[in-house]
CSV table of C-alpha atoms and ligand atoms in Angstrom, one decimal:
chain,number,residue,atom,x,y,z
A,13,MET,CA,0.0,0.0,0.0
A,14,LYS,CA,2.7,2.4,1.1
A,15,ASN,CA,4.9,1.6,-1.9
A,16,LYS,CA,2.0,1.9,-4.3
A,17,LEU,CA,1.2,5.4,-3.0
A,18,LYS,CA,4.8,6.4,-3.3
A,19,ARG,CA,4.8,5.3,-6.9
A,20,ILE,CA,1.5,6.9,-7.8
A,21,PHE,CA,2.0,10.4,-6.4
A,22,PRO,CA,5.0,11.5,-8.4
A,23,ILE,CA,3.0,10.5,-11.6
A,24,LEU,CA,-0.3,11.8,-10.5
A,25,LEU,CA,0.9,15.3,-9.5
A,26,PRO,CA,2.6,16.3,-12.8
A,27,LEU,CA,-0.3,14.8,-14.7
A,28,LEU,CA,-2.8,17.0,-12.8
A,29,THR,CA,-0.6,20.0,-13.3
A,30,ILE,CA,-0.2,19.5,-17.0
A,31,SER,CA,-3.8,18.7,-17.7
A,32,SER,CA,-5.1,21.7,-15.7
A,33,GLY,CA,-2.6,23.9,-17.5
A,34,LEU,CA,-3.8,22.7,-20.9
A,35,TRP,CA,-7.4,23.1,-19.8
A,36,ALA,CA,-6.6,26.6,-18.6
A,37,GLN,CA,-5.2,27.6,-22.0
A,38,ALA,CA,-8.3,26.3,-23.8
A,39,GLU,CA,-10.7,28.1,-21.5
A,40,GLU,CA,-8.9,31.4,-21.2
A,41,ALA,CA,-9.3,32.1,-24.9
A,42,ALA,CA,-13.1,31.7,-25.0
A,43,ASP,CA,-14.3,32.5,-21.5
A,44,PRO,CA,-14.1,36.0,-20.1
A,45,TYR,CA,-15.0,34.7,-16.7
A,46,PHE,CA,-12.3,32.1,-16.8
A,47,TYR,CA,-10.7,33.2,-13.5
A,48,ASP,CA,-14.0,32.9,-11.6
A,49,ARG,CA,-14.4,29.4,-12.9
A,50,LEU,CA,-10.8,28.6,-12.0
A,51,PHE,CA,-11.5,29.9,-8.6
A,52,SER,CA,-14.5,27.7,-8.0
A,53,ASN,CA,-12.8,24.7,-9.6
A,54,GLY,CA,-9.8,25.4,-7.3
A,55,MET,CA,-12.2,25.1,-4.4
A,56,VAL,CA,-13.5,21.8,-5.6
A,57,ALA,CA,-9.9,20.6,-6.2
A,58,ALA,CA,-8.9,21.7,-2.7
A,59,THR,CA,-11.8,19.8,-1.2
A,60,ILE,CA,-10.8,16.6,-3.1
A,61,VAL,CA,-7.2,16.9,-1.9
A,62,ILE,CA,-8.4,17.3,1.7
A,63,VAL,CA,-10.7,14.3,1.5
A,64,VAL,CA,-7.9,12.2,0.0
A,65,ALA,CA,-5.4,13.4,2.6
A,66,ALA,CA,-7.9,12.5,5.4
A,67,PHE,CA,-8.3,9.0,3.9
A,68,ILE,CA,-4.5,8.5,3.8
A,69,ALA,CA,-4.2,9.8,7.4
A,70,LEU,CA,-6.8,7.3,8.5
A,71,LEU,CA,-5.0,4.4,6.8
A,72,HIS,CA,-1.9,5.4,8.6
A,73,LEU,CA,-3.6,5.6,11.9
A,74,LEU,CA,-4.7,2.1,11.3
A,75,ASN,CA,-1.2,1.1,10.4
A,76,VAL,CA,0.2,2.6,13.5
A,77,MET,CA,-2.4,0.9,15.7
A,78,VAL,CA,-1.6,-2.4,14.2
A,79,LYS,CA,2.1,-1.9,14.9
A,80,VAL,CA,1.5,-0.9,18.5
A,81,GLN,CA,-0.6,-4.1,18.9
A,82,GLN,CA,2.2,-6.0,17.3
A,83,ILE,CA,4.8,-4.7,19.7
A,84,LYS,CA,2.5,-5.5,22.6
A,85,VAL,CA,2.0,-9.1,21.5
A,86,TYR,CA,5.7,-9.7,21.0
A,87,GLN,CA,6.5,-8.2,24.4
A,88,GLU,CA,4.0,-10.4,26.1
A,89,ALA,CA,5.3,-13.5,24.3
A,90,GLY,CA,8.8,-12.5,25.2
A,91,LEU,CA,9.9,-12.5,21.6
A,92,GLU,CA,12.6,-9.8,22.0
A,93,ALA,CA,14.3,-10.7,18.7
A,94,MET,CA,11.0,-10.0,16.8
A,95,LEU,CA,10.5,-6.8,18.8
A,96,GLU,CA,13.8,-5.5,17.5
A,97,GLU,CA,12.7,-6.4,14.0
A,98,VAL,CA,9.7,-4.2,14.3
A,99,GLU,CA,11.5,-1.3,15.8
A,100,LYS,CA,14.3,-1.6,13.3
A,101,SER,CA,11.9,-1.1,10.4
A,102,LYS,CA,12.8,2.4,9.5
A,103,GLU,CA,10.0,4.9,10.0
A,104,PRO,CA,8.5,5.6,6.5
A,105,PHE,CA,8.2,8.9,4.9
A,106,TRP,CA,4.4,9.1,5.2
A,107,ASN,CA,4.6,8.2,8.9
A,108,ARG,CA,6.8,11.1,9.5
A,109,ILE,CA,4.5,13.4,7.6
A,110,TYR,CA,1.6,12.0,9.5
A,111,LYS,CA,3.3,12.7,12.8
A,112,ARG,CA,4.1,16.2,11.8
A,113,LEU,CA,0.5,16.8,10.7
A,114,THR,CA,-1.1,15.4,13.8
A,115,ASP,CA,1.5,16.2,16.4
A,116,ALA,CA,0.0,13.3,18.4
A,117,VAL,CA,1.6,12.2,21.6
A,118,PRO,CA,2.8,8.6,21.3
A,119,VAL,CA,0.7,6.0,23.1
A,120,GLU,CA,3.6,5.3,25.5
A,121,LYS,CA,3.8,8.9,26.6
A,122,GLU,CA,0.1,9.5,27.0
A,123,ARG,CA,0.5,9.6,30.7
A,124,ASP,CA,2.3,12.9,30.4
A,125,VAL,CA,-0.7,14.7,28.8
A,126,MET,CA,-3.4,13.0,30.9
A,127,LEU,CA,-5.6,15.5,32.8
A,128,ASP,CA,-6.8,15.0,36.3
A,129,HIS,CA,-10.4,14.8,35.3
A,130,ASP,CA,-12.0,11.4,35.6
A,131,TYR,CA,-15.5,11.2,34.1
A,132,ASP,CA,-16.7,7.8,35.4
A,133,GLY,CA,-13.5,6.2,34.4
A,134,ILE,CA,-13.1,8.2,31.1
A,135,LYS,CA,-10.0,10.2,31.1
A,136,GLU,CA,-9.0,13.2,29.0
A,137,LEU,CA,-5.8,13.8,27.2
A,138,ASP,CA,-4.5,17.4,26.8
A,139,ASN,CA,-3.3,17.0,23.2
A,140,SER,CA,-2.4,20.1,21.3
A,141,LEU,CA,-4.5,21.0,18.3
A,142,PRO,CA,-3.4,18.9,15.3
A,143,PRO,CA,-1.3,21.2,13.0
A,144,TRP,CA,-3.3,20.1,9.9
A,145,TRP,CA,-6.4,21.3,11.5
A,146,VAL,CA,-4.8,24.6,12.6
A,147,ALA,CA,-3.4,25.1,9.1
A,148,MET,CA,-6.8,24.7,7.6
A,149,PHE,CA,-8.2,27.1,10.0
A,150,TYR,CA,-5.7,29.8,8.9
A,151,ILE,CA,-6.2,28.9,5.3
A,152,THR,CA,-9.9,29.5,5.6
A,153,ILE,CA,-9.2,32.9,7.1
A,154,GLY,CA,-6.8,33.8,4.3
A,155,PHE,CA,-9.3,32.5,1.8
A,156,ALA,CA,-12.1,34.6,3.3
A,157,VAL,CA,-9.9,37.7,3.0
A,158,VAL,CA,-9.0,37.0,-0.6
A,159,TYR,CA,-12.7,36.2,-1.4
A,160,MET,CA,-13.9,39.4,0.3
A,161,ALA,CA,-11.4,41.5,-1.6
A,162,TYR,CA,-12.1,39.9,-5.0
A,163,TYR,CA,-15.8,39.7,-5.0
A,164,HIS,CA,-17.0,42.4,-2.6
A,165,ILE,CA,-14.4,45.1,-2.0
A,166,THR,CA,-12.8,45.5,-5.5
A,167,GLY,CA,-15.8,44.0,-7.3
A,168,ALA,CA,-13.4,42.3,-9.7
A,169,GLY,CA,-15.4,39.1,-9.6
A,170,PRO,CA,-19.1,39.1,-10.6
A,171,SER,CA,-21.8,39.0,-8.0
A,172,SER,CA,-24.3,36.2,-8.0
A,173,ALA,CA,-26.8,38.4,-9.7
A,174,GLU,CA,-24.2,39.4,-12.4
A,175,GLN,CA,-23.3,35.8,-12.8
A,176,TYR,CA,-26.9,35.0,-13.3
A,177,GLU,CA,-27.2,37.7,-16.0
A,178,ILE,CA,-24.1,36.4,-17.8
A,179,GLU,CA,-25.4,32.9,-17.8
A,180,MET,CA,-28.8,33.9,-19.0
A,181,ALA,CA,-27.2,35.9,-21.8
A,182,GLN,CA,-25.2,32.9,-22.8
A,183,ALA,CA,-28.3,30.7,-22.6
A,184,ASP,CA,-30.2,33.2,-24.7
A,185,LYS,CA,-27.5,33.0,-27.4
A,186,ALA,CA,-27.6,29.2,-27.3
A,187,VAL,CA,-31.4,29.3,-27.7
A,188,LYS,CA,-31.2,31.7,-30.6
A,189,ALA,CA,-28.6,29.5,-32.3
A,190,TYR,CA,-30.8,26.5,-31.7
A,191,LEU,CA,-33.9,28.1,-33.0
A,192,ALA,CA,-32.1,29.2,-36.1
A,193,THR,CA,-31.3,25.6,-36.9
A,194,GLN,CA,-34.9,24.7,-36.1
A,195,ALA,CA,-36.3,27.3,-38.5
A,196,ASN,CA,-34.9,25.2,-41.3
A,197,LEU,CA,-36.7,22.1,-40.1
A,198,VAL,CA,-40.0,23.5,-41.0
A,199,ASP,CA,-41.8,21.7,-43.9
A,200,GLU,CA,-45.2,21.4,-45.5
A,201,THR,CA,-46.5,19.3,-42.7
A,202,ASN,CA,-45.9,21.7,-39.8
A,203,ALA,CA,-45.7,25.2,-41.4
A,204,GLU,CA,-47.7,27.8,-39.4
A,205,LEU,CA,-48.5,31.2,-40.7
A,206,LEU,CA,-45.7,33.6,-39.7
A,207,THR,CA,-47.0,37.1,-38.7
A,208,ASP,CA,-43.9,38.8,-37.3
A,209,GLU,CA,-42.7,41.8,-39.2
A,210,GLN,CA,-39.2,40.5,-39.6
A,211,SER,CA,-40.2,37.3,-41.3
A,212,LEU,CA,-42.8,39.1,-43.5
A,213,ALA,CA,-40.2,41.7,-44.5
A,214,GLY,CA,-37.8,38.8,-45.4
A,215,GLY,CA,-40.6,37.1,-47.3
A,216,LYS,CA,-41.3,40.3,-49.3
A,217,SER,CA,-37.7,40.7,-50.4
A,218,ILE,CA,-37.6,37.1,-51.4
A,219,TYR,CA,-40.9,37.5,-53.3
A,220,ASP,CA,-39.7,40.7,-55.1
A,221,ALA,CA,-36.5,39.1,-56.1
A,222,ASN,CA,-37.8,35.7,-57.2
A,223,CYS,CA,-41.5,35.6,-57.7
A,224,ALA,CA,-42.7,39.0,-58.9
A,225,ALA,CA,-41.6,38.4,-62.4
A,226,CYS,CA,-44.3,35.8,-62.9
A,227,HIS,CA,-46.8,36.6,-60.2
A,228,GLY,CA,-46.6,40.5,-60.4
A,229,MET,CA,-45.2,43.0,-58.0
A,230,LEU,CA,-48.4,43.1,-56.1
A,231,GLY,CA,-49.3,39.4,-56.6
A,232,GLU,CA,-51.8,40.4,-59.3
A,233,GLY,CA,-50.6,37.6,-61.5
A,234,GLY,CA,-49.0,37.4,-64.9
A,235,VAL,CA,-47.4,34.2,-66.2
A,236,GLY,CA,-48.3,32.8,-62.9
A,237,PRO,CA,-51.7,33.0,-61.2
A,238,ASN,CA,-53.1,35.8,-59.1
A,239,LEU,CA,-52.1,35.3,-55.5
A,240,THR,CA,-54.4,38.0,-54.0
A,241,ASP,CA,-57.8,36.3,-54.6
A,242,SER,CA,-59.2,33.4,-52.7
A,243,TYR,CA,-59.1,31.1,-55.7
A,244,TRP,CA,-56.3,28.5,-55.5
A,245,ILE,CA,-55.2,25.8,-57.9
A,246,HIS,CA,-53.2,24.0,-55.3
A,247,GLY,CA,-54.9,24.9,-52.1
A,248,GLY,CA,-54.8,28.2,-50.1
A,249,ASP,CA,-53.7,27.0,-46.7
A,250,ILE,CA,-50.2,28.0,-45.5
A,251,LYS,CA,-49.2,24.4,-45.7
A,252,ASP,CA,-50.5,24.0,-49.3
A,253,VAL,CA,-48.7,27.2,-50.3
A,254,PHE,CA,-45.5,26.0,-48.6
A,255,LYS,CA,-45.8,22.8,-50.5
A,256,THR,CA,-46.5,24.4,-53.9
A,257,VAL,CA,-43.5,26.8,-53.5
A,258,LYS,CA,-41.2,24.0,-52.3
A,259,TYR,CA,-42.0,21.4,-54.9
A,260,GLY,CA,-43.4,23.7,-57.6
A,261,VAL,CA,-45.5,22.7,-60.5
A,262,PRO,CA,-42.7,22.2,-63.0
A,263,GLU,CA,-44.9,21.0,-65.9
A,264,LYS,CA,-46.9,24.3,-65.6
A,265,GLY,CA,-43.9,26.6,-65.4
A,266,MET,CA,-43.7,27.0,-61.6
A,267,ILE,CA,-40.3,26.1,-60.4
A,268,ALA,CA,-39.6,23.9,-57.4
A,269,TRP,CA,-37.9,26.4,-55.1
A,270,LYS,CA,-36.4,23.9,-52.6
A,271,SER,CA,-33.1,23.9,-54.3
A,272,GLN,CA,-32.8,27.7,-54.3
A,273,LEU,CA,-34.5,28.7,-51.1
A,274,ASN,CA,-34.0,27.1,-47.7
A,275,ALA,CA,-36.9,26.0,-45.6
A,276,SER,CA,-37.1,29.1,-43.5
A,277,ASP,CA,-37.1,31.3,-46.7
A,278,ILE,CA,-39.9,29.3,-48.2
A,279,HIS,CA,-41.8,29.6,-44.9
A,280,ALA,CA,-41.3,33.4,-45.0
A,281,VAL,CA,-42.3,34.0,-48.6
A,282,SER,CA,-45.3,31.7,-48.3
A,283,SER,CA,-46.4,33.7,-45.2
A,284,TYR,CA,-45.9,36.9,-47.1
A,285,ILE,CA,-48.1,35.6,-50.0
A,286,MET,CA,-50.8,35.0,-47.5
A,287,THR,CA,-50.8,38.7,-46.5
A,288,MET,CA,-51.7,39.6,-50.1
A,289,GLN,CA,-55.1,38.0,-49.7
A,290,GLY,CA,-57.9,40.4,-50.6
A,291,THR,CA,-55.7,43.3,-51.5
A,292,ASN,CA,-57.4,43.7,-55.0
A,293,PRO,CA,-54.4,45.1,-56.9
A,294,PRO,CA,-55.0,46.8,-60.3
A,295,ASN,CA,-54.7,44.6,-63.4
A,296,ALA,CA,-55.5,41.5,-61.4
A,297,LYS,CA,-55.5,38.3,-63.3
A,298,GLU,CA,-58.8,36.4,-63.5
A,299,ALA,CA,-59.4,33.8,-60.8
A,300,GLN,CA,-58.0,30.3,-61.4
A,301,GLY,CA,-58.7,27.1,-59.5
A,302,GLU,CA,-61.2,26.8,-56.7
A,303,LEU,CA,-62.5,29.1,-54.1
A,304,TYR,CA,-60.6,28.2,-51.0
A,305,GLN,CA,-62.3,28.5,-47.6
A,306,ALA,CA,-60.2,28.1,-44.5
A,307,ALA,CA,-61.2,25.0,-42.6
A,308,SER,CA,-63.6,26.2,-39.9
A,309,ASN,CA,-62.1,24.2,-37.2
B,422,HEC,C1,-41.3,31.4,-64.1
B,422,HEC,C2,-42.5,31.9,-63.5
B,422,HEC,C3,-42.8,31.7,-62.0
B,422,HEC,C4,-42.0,32.1,-61.0
B,422,HEC,C5,-40.6,32.8,-61.1
B,422,HEC,C6,-42.7,31.8,-59.8
B,422,HEC,N1,-43.9,31.2,-60.1
B,422,HEC,FE1,-45.3,30.5,-58.9
B,422,HEC,N2,-46.4,29.8,-60.3
B,422,HEC,C7,-46.1,29.9,-61.7
B,422,HEC,C8,-47.1,29.3,-62.5
B,422,HEC,C9,-47.1,29.2,-64.0
B,422,HEC,C10,-48.0,28.8,-61.6
B,422,HEC,C11,-49.2,28.0,-61.8
B,422,HEC,C12,-49.0,26.5,-61.7
B,422,HEC,C13,-50.3,25.7,-62.1
B,422,HEC,O1,-51.0,26.2,-63.0
B,422,HEC,O2,-50.4,24.6,-61.5
B,422,HEC,C14,-47.5,29.1,-60.2
B,422,HEC,C15,-48.2,28.8,-59.1
B,422,HEC,C16,-47.8,29.3,-57.8
B,422,HEC,C17,-48.6,29.0,-56.6
B,422,HEC,C18,-49.9,28.3,-56.5
B,422,HEC,C19,-51.0,29.2,-56.8
B,422,HEC,C20,-52.3,28.5,-56.7
B,422,HEC,O3,-53.3,29.0,-57.2
B,422,HEC,O4,-52.4,27.4,-56.1
B,422,HEC,C21,-47.9,29.6,-55.6
B,422,HEC,C22,-48.3,29.7,-54.2
B,422,HEC,C23,-46.7,30.2,-56.2
B,422,HEC,N3,-46.7,30.0,-57.6
B,422,HEC,C24,-45.7,30.9,-55.5
B,422,HEC,C25,-44.6,31.3,-56.0
B,422,HEC,C26,-43.5,31.9,-55.3
B,422,HEC,C27,-43.5,32.1,-53.8
B,422,HEC,C28,-42.5,32.2,-56.1
B,422,HEC,C29,-41.2,32.8,-55.8
B,422,HEC,C30,-40.4,32.1,-54.8
B,422,HEC,C31,-43.0,31.8,-57.4
B,422,HEC,N4,-44.2,31.3,-57.3
B,422,HEC,C32,-42.2,32.0,-58.5
B,422,HEC,C33,-45.0,30.6,-62.2
B,422,HEC,C34,-43.9,31.1,-61.5
């Protein structure tokens, strides 16, 4: 166990350092609040280190207890030679560290720190505070000072409210990017009439550029049918119009637009066409197709 730890640590530490360094480089480029994240990640890392250290300390406590027991047994059995063996085994590095961290009085010397109190046979030892604990106490004080200065006095770090705003802004961006990809997923089965000004303005410019030549600037018709009346050859629902525009009627001279316009463009221009309904432009072409009545449901 001891040997394994000794072998793992020198490998683990540089690995951690290198990987966190690489990660830091990658993050710093993109994230303006990199140092705040580093700070909170540092806290997580420190916690992990403390837990691991506590675990190792426990293991060693166990080890020491076993050894003490060993010595006792050998003494009782009068096996002096074995006793020497045990004592000869040089104190390992981790044991020394452990002793320094705990500053515990050896079991044999406990009498020296025993207090006079006797609580129904339970006695109290006057051990000094373990240095690891005292160190942590001072570290937390230092941490609090740095924390106060960074977040509250200088205001260099964002407050919780600011952090919330930042994350909401990031999420907003992500949602917009997502919706932009979603807009192109629209097709003739799920198209709904768009009514927002931006989409309709986009639809108008697409119409003026691509459709007006055949359907007239105002939709009055020309080579193509009148788009302002309620007569439709291929159906007057937004989904029907979407489908006509997308797949066209090639044999009748209406192009399939799906190779030239993306789905959201088709959606916008189809919605724009719907706004022409009932506008009665001059020179309107005679009605073609059937009178379309919106489904009453
Ligand atoms: C080259 C001429 C031409 C162009 C350009 C053109 N169309 Fe057409 N369009 C036609 C013709 C012709 C028809 C009639 C097809 C038929 O008789 O079945 C038609 C039909 C339609 C219909 C169906 C009308 C109905 O009564 O059902 C819609 C909607 C339509 N076009 C939209 C558009 C849109 C939107 C554009 C531009 C992106 C466009 N068209 C560009 C020629 C054109």
